[in-house]
Short mmCIF file of C-alpha atoms in Angstrom, two decimals:
data_model
loop_
_atom_site.label_atom_id
_atom_site.label_comp_id
_atom_site.label_asym_id
_atom_site.label_seq_id
_atom_site.Cartn_x
_atom_site.Cartn_y
_atom_site.Cartn_z
CA MET A 234 95.98 127.37 111.39
CA ILE A 235 98.80 129.57 112.74
CA TYR A 236 101.03 132.21 111.63
CA ASN A 237 103.69 134.45 113.04
CA LYS A 238 102.74 138.11 113.00
CA LEU A 239 106.29 139.40 112.67
CA PHE A 240 107.41 137.34 109.92
CA ALA A 241 104.06 136.61 107.81
CA TRP A 242 105.82 138.27 104.90
CA LYS A 243 108.50 135.51 104.76
CA GLY A 244 105.77 132.84 104.59
CA THR A 245 105.39 131.88 108.21
CA PHE A 246 102.00 130.46 107.95
CA GLY A 247 101.11 126.80 108.76
CA VAL A 248 98.66 124.09 109.63
CA VAL A 249 99.24 122.71 113.18
CA SER A 250 99.77 118.82 113.17
CA ASP A 251 97.94 116.44 115.28
CA GLU A 252 101.09 115.98 117.39
CA LEU A 253 101.27 119.62 118.41
CA ASP A 254 97.55 119.96 119.16
CA GLY A 255 96.87 121.46 122.59
CA MET A 256 100.34 123.12 122.85
CA PHE A 257 100.78 126.79 123.93
CA VAL A 258 102.14 129.59 121.97
CA SER A 259 102.94 133.31 122.51
CA ASP A 260 100.69 136.32 121.43
CA LYS A 261 103.07 136.57 118.45
CA PHE A 262 101.36 133.40 117.00
CA PRO A 263 97.51 133.97 116.41
CA THR A 264 95.62 130.70 115.79
CA TYR A 265 92.50 129.88 113.82
CA THR A 266 90.26 127.21 112.97
CA HIS A 267 89.10 126.75 109.40
CA ASP A 268 85.43 126.17 108.16
CA PRO A 269 85.55 122.63 106.53
CA ASP A 270 82.44 123.46 104.41
CA LEU A 271 84.48 126.06 102.72
CA ILE A 272 88.12 125.22 102.49
CA ASP A 273 90.17 121.92 102.55
CA LEU A 274 93.15 121.93 105.01
CA SER A 275 95.43 120.21 102.54
CA TYR A 276 94.53 122.80 99.88
CA LEU A 277 95.24 125.81 102.46
CA LYS A 278 98.44 124.05 103.51
CA TRP A 279 99.84 124.54 99.93
CA TYR A 280 98.49 127.84 99.73
CA PHE A 281 100.42 129.02 102.77
CA ARG A 282 103.49 128.17 100.66
CA TYR A 283 102.71 130.28 97.74
CA PRO A 284 104.91 133.49 97.60
CA PRO A 285 102.17 135.85 96.18
CA LEU A 286 100.15 135.25 99.54
CA TRP A 287 103.48 136.36 101.52
CA GLU A 288 103.48 139.51 99.34
CA GLN A 289 99.94 140.23 100.31
CA ALA A 290 101.04 139.84 103.86
CA ARG A 291 104.09 142.26 103.19
CA GLN A 292 101.89 144.80 101.60
CA MET A 293 99.34 144.69 104.62
CA SER A 294 102.02 144.66 107.40
CA THR A 295 102.76 147.81 109.41
CA GLY A 296 104.66 148.93 112.31
CA SER A 297 107.34 151.43 113.43
CA ALA A 298 109.88 149.51 115.54
CA ALA A 299 112.84 147.94 113.75
CA LEU A 300 111.66 144.24 114.78
CA SER A 301 107.91 144.88 114.30
CA LYS A 302 107.84 147.25 111.23
CA LEU A 303 106.32 144.59 109.16
CA THR A 304 103.85 143.15 111.53
CA LEU A 305 100.60 141.50 110.13
CA ASN A 306 98.11 142.20 112.87
CA PRO A 307 95.04 139.57 113.04
CA PRO A 308 92.35 141.78 111.41
CA ARG A 309 94.62 142.09 108.26
CA PHE A 310 95.30 138.36 108.39
CA LEU A 311 91.46 137.85 107.73
CA GLU A 312 91.56 140.14 104.87
CA LEU A 313 94.27 137.92 102.80
CA VAL A 314 92.68 136.78 99.67
CA VAL A 315 92.60 132.99 99.08
CA PRO A 316 90.84 131.74 95.84
CA LEU A 317 88.19 129.36 96.89
CA PRO A 318 87.11 126.79 94.04
CA PRO A 319 84.64 124.08 95.10
CA LEU A 320 85.85 121.73 97.72
CA ALA A 321 86.34 118.85 95.13
CA GLU A 322 88.38 121.11 93.01
CA GLN A 323 90.52 122.11 96.06
CA ARG A 324 91.26 118.56 96.83
CA ARG A 325 92.04 117.80 93.38
CA ILE A 326 94.60 120.77 93.37
CA ALA A 327 96.13 119.64 96.64
CA GLY A 328 96.43 116.09 95.49
CA GLN A 329 98.18 117.06 92.22
CA VAL A 330 100.51 119.50 94.05
CA GLU A 331 101.32 116.70 96.81
CA ARG A 332 102.13 114.14 94.01
CA VAL A 333 104.64 116.71 92.46
CA ALA A 334 106.09 117.58 95.62
CA THR A 335 106.76 114.14 96.48
CA HIS A 336 108.71 113.59 93.14
CA ILE A 337 110.76 116.78 93.99
CA GLU A 338 111.58 115.52 97.43
CA LYS A 339 112.67 112.06 96.03
CA ALA A 340 114.89 113.94 93.61
CA MET A 341 116.38 116.11 96.31
CA ASP A 342 117.09 113.03 98.36
CA LEU A 343 118.92 111.38 95.44
CA ARG A 344 120.96 114.56 94.83
CA GLN A 345 121.87 114.54 98.57
CA ILE A 346 122.79 110.95 98.33
CA SER A 347 124.85 111.43 95.08
CA ARG A 348 126.63 114.53 96.96
CA LEU A 349 127.54 112.40 99.90
CA GLU A 350 128.72 109.51 97.50
CA CYS A 351 131.25 112.04 95.95
CA GLY A 352 132.83 112.81 99.30
CA VAL A 353 133.03 109.09 100.10
CA LEU A 354 134.62 108.51 96.64
CA VAL A 355 137.40 110.99 97.49
CA ARG A 356 138.13 109.57 101.06
CA SER A 357 138.14 106.13 99.69
CA ARG A 358 140.91 106.93 97.41
CA LEU A 359 142.80 108.71 99.80
CA ARG A 360 142.67 105.81 102.34
CA GLU A 361 143.80 103.47 99.71
CA ILE A 362 146.68 105.58 99.07
CA ALA A 363 147.63 105.82 102.75
CA VAL A 364 147.39 102.26 103.16
CA ARG A 365 149.73 101.76 100.11
CA LEU A 366 152.22 104.14 101.27
CA GLY A 367 152.24 103.48 104.93
CA HIS A 368 152.83 106.19 107.52
CA ASP A 369 156.08 105.14 109.42
CA GLY A 370 157.33 108.73 109.53
CA ALA A 371 155.89 112.04 110.90
CA LEU A 372 155.02 115.36 109.10
CA GLN A 373 157.96 117.10 110.99
CA ASP A 374 160.27 115.14 108.73
CA VAL A 375 159.24 117.23 105.86
CA LEU A 376 158.86 120.76 107.64
CA ASP A 377 161.60 123.35 107.74
CA GLY A 378 160.32 124.73 111.02
CA LYS A 379 157.57 124.54 113.51
CA PRO A 380 153.90 125.32 112.83
CA ARG A 381 153.14 128.77 114.15
CA ASN A 382 149.95 130.58 115.26
CA GLY A 383 148.71 133.66 113.62
CA TRP A 384 147.26 136.66 115.19
CA SER A 385 143.63 137.12 116.13
CA ALA A 386 143.41 141.03 115.76
CA ARG A 387 140.30 142.35 117.23
CA CYS A 388 137.93 143.10 114.03
CA ASP A 389 135.61 145.91 113.74
CA ASN A 390 134.87 145.46 110.00
CA ALA A 391 136.03 149.01 109.28
CA ASP A 392 136.00 150.04 105.47
CA GLY A 393 139.64 149.93 104.11
CA GLY A 394 140.76 147.59 107.08
CA THR A 395 143.15 144.66 107.12
CA PRO A 396 141.51 141.38 106.10
CA VAL A 397 141.81 138.67 108.70
CA LEU A 398 140.79 135.14 107.98
CA THR A 399 138.07 133.48 109.87
CA LEU A 400 138.02 129.65 110.72
CA SER A 401 135.60 128.94 107.96
CA ALA A 402 138.25 130.02 105.34
CA VAL A 403 139.66 126.71 105.47
CA THR A 404 136.57 124.60 106.49
CA GLY A 405 135.97 121.64 104.27
CA TYR A 406 139.64 121.62 103.03
CA GLU A 407 138.91 124.47 100.42
CA PHE A 408 140.18 127.88 100.69
CA ASP A 409 137.44 130.43 100.91
CA PRO A 410 138.83 133.94 100.27
CA THR A 411 135.45 135.48 101.30
CA ALA A 412 135.64 134.12 104.83
CA ILE A 413 137.26 137.32 106.30
CA LYS A 414 136.85 140.18 108.62
CA GLN A 415 138.49 143.55 108.82
CA THR A 416 140.55 145.12 111.47
CA SER A 417 141.67 148.73 111.74
CA LEU A 418 144.28 148.06 114.43
CA PRO A 419 147.87 148.98 113.47
CA THR A 420 149.91 146.16 111.95
CA ASP A 421 153.58 145.35 111.75
CA ALA A 422 154.76 144.75 108.17
CA ALA A 423 157.50 142.47 109.54
CA ALA A 424 155.32 140.44 111.57
CA HIS A 425 154.96 136.72 111.07
CA TYR A 426 151.24 136.70 110.63
CA TRP A 427 151.03 137.85 106.92
CA LEU A 428 150.21 135.21 104.45
CA GLU A 429 152.00 134.45 101.30
CA ASP A 430 150.59 132.80 98.20
CA GLY A 431 150.61 128.85 98.48
CA ASP A 432 150.89 128.86 102.39
CA LEU A 433 149.55 125.76 104.02
CA LEU A 434 146.94 126.59 107.02
CA ILE A 435 145.34 124.27 109.36
CA THR A 436 143.02 124.96 112.24
CA ARG A 437 144.10 124.22 115.87
CA SER A 438 140.68 124.87 117.37
CA ASN A 439 137.35 123.92 116.22
CA THR A 440 134.56 121.29 116.85
CA PRO A 441 135.98 117.52 116.83
CA GLU A 442 134.63 117.19 113.16
CA LEU A 443 136.29 120.34 111.93
CA VAL A 444 139.51 120.89 114.00
CA GLY A 445 142.69 120.03 111.84
CA HIS A 446 141.05 120.79 108.55
CA ALA A 447 143.60 122.56 106.18
CA ALA A 448 143.83 124.56 102.97
CA LEU A 449 146.26 126.23 100.61
CA TYR A 450 146.01 130.13 100.75
CA ALA A 451 145.53 131.20 97.09
CA GLY A 452 146.96 134.73 97.39
CA GLN A 453 143.55 136.34 97.72
CA PRO A 454 142.77 138.70 99.42
CA PRO A 455 146.25 140.04 99.38
CA GLN A 456 147.90 141.41 102.53
CA CYS A 457 145.99 139.28 104.64
CA ILE A 458 146.50 137.94 108.25
CA TYR A 459 145.76 134.53 109.49
CA PRO A 460 144.33 134.28 112.95
CA ASP A 461 145.68 132.76 116.05
CA LEU A 462 143.35 129.68 115.78
CA MET A 463 145.16 128.58 112.81
CA MET A 464 148.78 127.46 112.25
CA ARG A 465 150.84 127.93 109.20
CA VAL A 466 152.65 124.66 108.24
CA PRO A 467 156.08 125.41 106.89
CA VAL A 468 156.47 122.46 104.45
CA ASP A 469 159.97 122.02 103.17
CA GLU A 470 159.40 121.92 99.49
CA ARG A 471 162.89 120.36 98.73
CA LEU A 472 161.34 117.18 100.58
CA ALA A 473 157.55 117.56 100.23
CA ASP A 474 154.82 118.98 97.66
CA LYS A 475 152.55 121.31 99.36
CA ARG A 476 149.54 120.11 97.52
CA PHE A 477 150.55 116.47 98.44
CA VAL A 478 150.66 117.41 102.03
CA TRP A 479 147.37 119.26 101.89
CA LEU A 480 145.83 116.21 100.24
CA TRP A 481 147.44 113.53 102.83
CA LEU A 482 146.04 115.69 105.66
CA GLN A 483 142.56 114.68 104.32
CA ALA A 484 143.08 110.82 104.44
CA PRO A 485 140.80 109.08 106.76
CA GLN A 486 143.81 107.77 108.71
CA VAL A 487 145.03 111.37 109.43
CA ARG A 488 141.65 112.42 110.37
CA ALA A 489 141.42 109.64 112.99
CA TYR A 490 144.74 110.66 114.45
CA ILE A 491 143.83 114.23 114.76
CA ILE A 492 140.40 113.49 116.34
CA ALA A 493 142.01 111.10 118.85
CA ASN A 494 144.74 113.67 119.79
CA ALA A 495 142.55 116.86 119.85
CA LYS A 496 142.20 117.99 123.65
CA GLY A 497 139.84 120.05 125.51
CA THR A 498 137.31 119.92 128.31
CA SER A 499 134.48 121.05 126.03
CA ALA A 500 133.03 118.29 124.20
CA THR A 501 132.05 120.77 121.35
CA MET A 502 135.29 122.51 121.01
CA LYS A 503 138.69 120.84 120.68
CA LYS A 504 142.31 121.79 120.19
CA ILE A 505 145.30 120.48 118.66
CA SER A 506 149.03 121.45 119.69
CA GLN A 507 151.95 122.37 117.58
CA GLY A 508 153.53 119.06 118.79
CA THR A 509 150.34 116.95 117.45
CA VAL A 510 150.57 118.61 113.97
CA MET A 511 154.39 117.88 113.92
CA ALA A 512 153.60 114.19 114.83
CA ILE A 513 151.00 113.66 112.24
CA PRO A 514 151.76 110.22 110.62
CA PHE A 515 153.32 110.78 107.12
CA PRO A 516 154.97 108.31 104.48
CA LYS A 517 158.70 108.29 105.52
CA GLY A 518 161.22 109.18 102.60
CA LEU A 519 158.49 109.37 99.74
CA PRO A 520 160.20 110.94 96.69
CA ARG A 521 158.70 114.22 95.45
CA ASN A 522 158.29 112.85 91.99
CA GLU A 523 155.99 110.14 93.39
CA GLN A 524 154.20 112.64 95.57
CA ARG A 525 153.72 114.67 92.32
CA ARG A 526 152.17 111.67 90.49
CA ILE A 527 149.79 110.99 93.40
CA VAL A 528 148.69 114.77 93.27
CA SER A 529 148.17 114.36 89.58
CA ASP A 530 146.06 111.36 89.78
CA LEU A 531 143.86 112.88 92.74
CA ASP A 532 143.55 116.12 90.81
CA GLY A 533 142.02 114.26 88.01
CA LEU A 534 139.50 112.54 90.42
CA LEU A 535 138.79 116.10 92.23
CA ALA A 536 138.29 117.66 88.83
CA LYS A 537 135.38 115.17 88.06
CA VAL A 538 134.06 115.46 91.35
CA ASP A 539 133.97 119.20 90.85
CA ARG A 540 131.96 118.77 87.64
CA ILE A 541 129.50 116.54 89.43
CA LYS A 542 129.06 119.16 92.23
CA ALA A 543 128.38 121.83 89.67
CA LEU A 544 125.77 119.81 87.98
CA GLN A 545 124.35 119.06 91.39
CA GLN A 546 124.19 122.80 92.42
CA ALA A 547 122.45 123.59 88.88
CA THR A 548 119.90 120.48 89.57
CA ALA A 549 119.34 122.03 93.16
CA ALA A 550 118.55 125.35 91.82
CA GLU A 551 116.22 123.86 89.40
CA LEU A 552 114.48 121.85 91.98
CA ASP A 553 114.15 124.76 94.27
CA ALA A 554 112.29 126.58 91.53
CA LEU A 555 110.03 123.74 90.64
CA LEU A 556 107.57 123.83 93.43
CA PRO A 557 106.97 127.57 93.48
CA SER A 558 106.22 127.22 89.66
CA ILE A 559 103.82 124.17 90.39
CA LEU A 560 102.18 126.21 92.92
CA ASP A 561 101.66 129.14 90.72
CA LYS A 562 100.04 127.01 88.02
CA ALA A 563 97.81 125.44 90.74
CA PHE A 564 96.57 128.66 92.19
CA LYS A 565 96.04 130.30 88.85
CA GLY A 566 94.00 127.32 87.72
CA ASP A 567 96.42 125.79 85.01
CA LEU A 568 97.30 122.64 86.84
#
C-alpha cells in the first residue's frame, strides 16, 4: 500500500501493482504491507477510492507551509478508520463493486466512441462538400485585404484590464469568450487589433493539430484585443458568407493543406504565414446563395450534433457520480 503525504486529502492512496514491485519512491510516499488475515487487498483498493476516507485524511492533516499545510503524516495514516467485515464479506463487496465499475467503464467507452463519431460525421459531410465543389480557387479570391496579426500585449490580469484573447479561444473551431487574459497596458483606440462582432480569426501558430483552427468572434467580451498569434481574415461579404468560410476552413482537405504548409523547426510548434492563409484552396466563383444553402444544411447537422453532445455531457455527469454512489452503499453495508 502507498499514499502521498501531501495530497492524501485528494484521495492519493493506492495498492502497488505487481509491475511496480521493487521500485523506489521518495519520502513523500510512505508504503505499508497489509495483513491478509484481516483485510482483502481488492476490498482495500476500493476503499481507497471512497471520498469519506479522503475527508478523514483532510481532517487529520496538519502543516504550516503553503505546500505542506495539509500533510498526513504516517502516524495519522494508521489512525484512519476502515470498516472491517469478515474477509468473505469483504471479497463479496469488492466483487460487487468491481462488476458495477466494469459496466460503468464500458458505458464511458461507448460515450467516448459516440463523441468521436459525432466529429467524424461532421468532417465526413465537409469532405463530401469540398469534393463536390472542388477548390480551384484560393481564399484570397474572397478577401478584401490581407490577413493581419493582432497584438500580444503583456498580460498581468489586473482587475479592470483590457481583455486579450488566448489561443484556446478558437481551439476546436468554437469561439470561447472565457479564454482571455487581462492587460493593464495603455491601448490605442484607433489600433487595428480591436475585434468587431463577426470577425473571423485563425491561429497562425500552434501545435500541428491545432494550427489554423478558426472561429467567429461573437462580440463578447466587448472591447477585446486579439493576439499576435492569430490573424483576422478580412472576408469580402459581397463575395463570401463568413460562416461558409469558417465551415470551409474545417474541411479535411483544407486541414491537410494547412498541416502540409505549416513551417517551423520545432516538431510541436508550427506556424502558417499570411501567404499560406491567402492561398488556402477555395471553390472558385461559388455564388453566395449557394454558400448560404450549404451553411443552412450544415447548421442543421451541427444542431443535431450539439444536442447529442449535450446528452453526452449529462450522461457523463451521471456516470461520474455513479461509482461514488455505489461505494457509499458498499461501505455502509447497503450493497
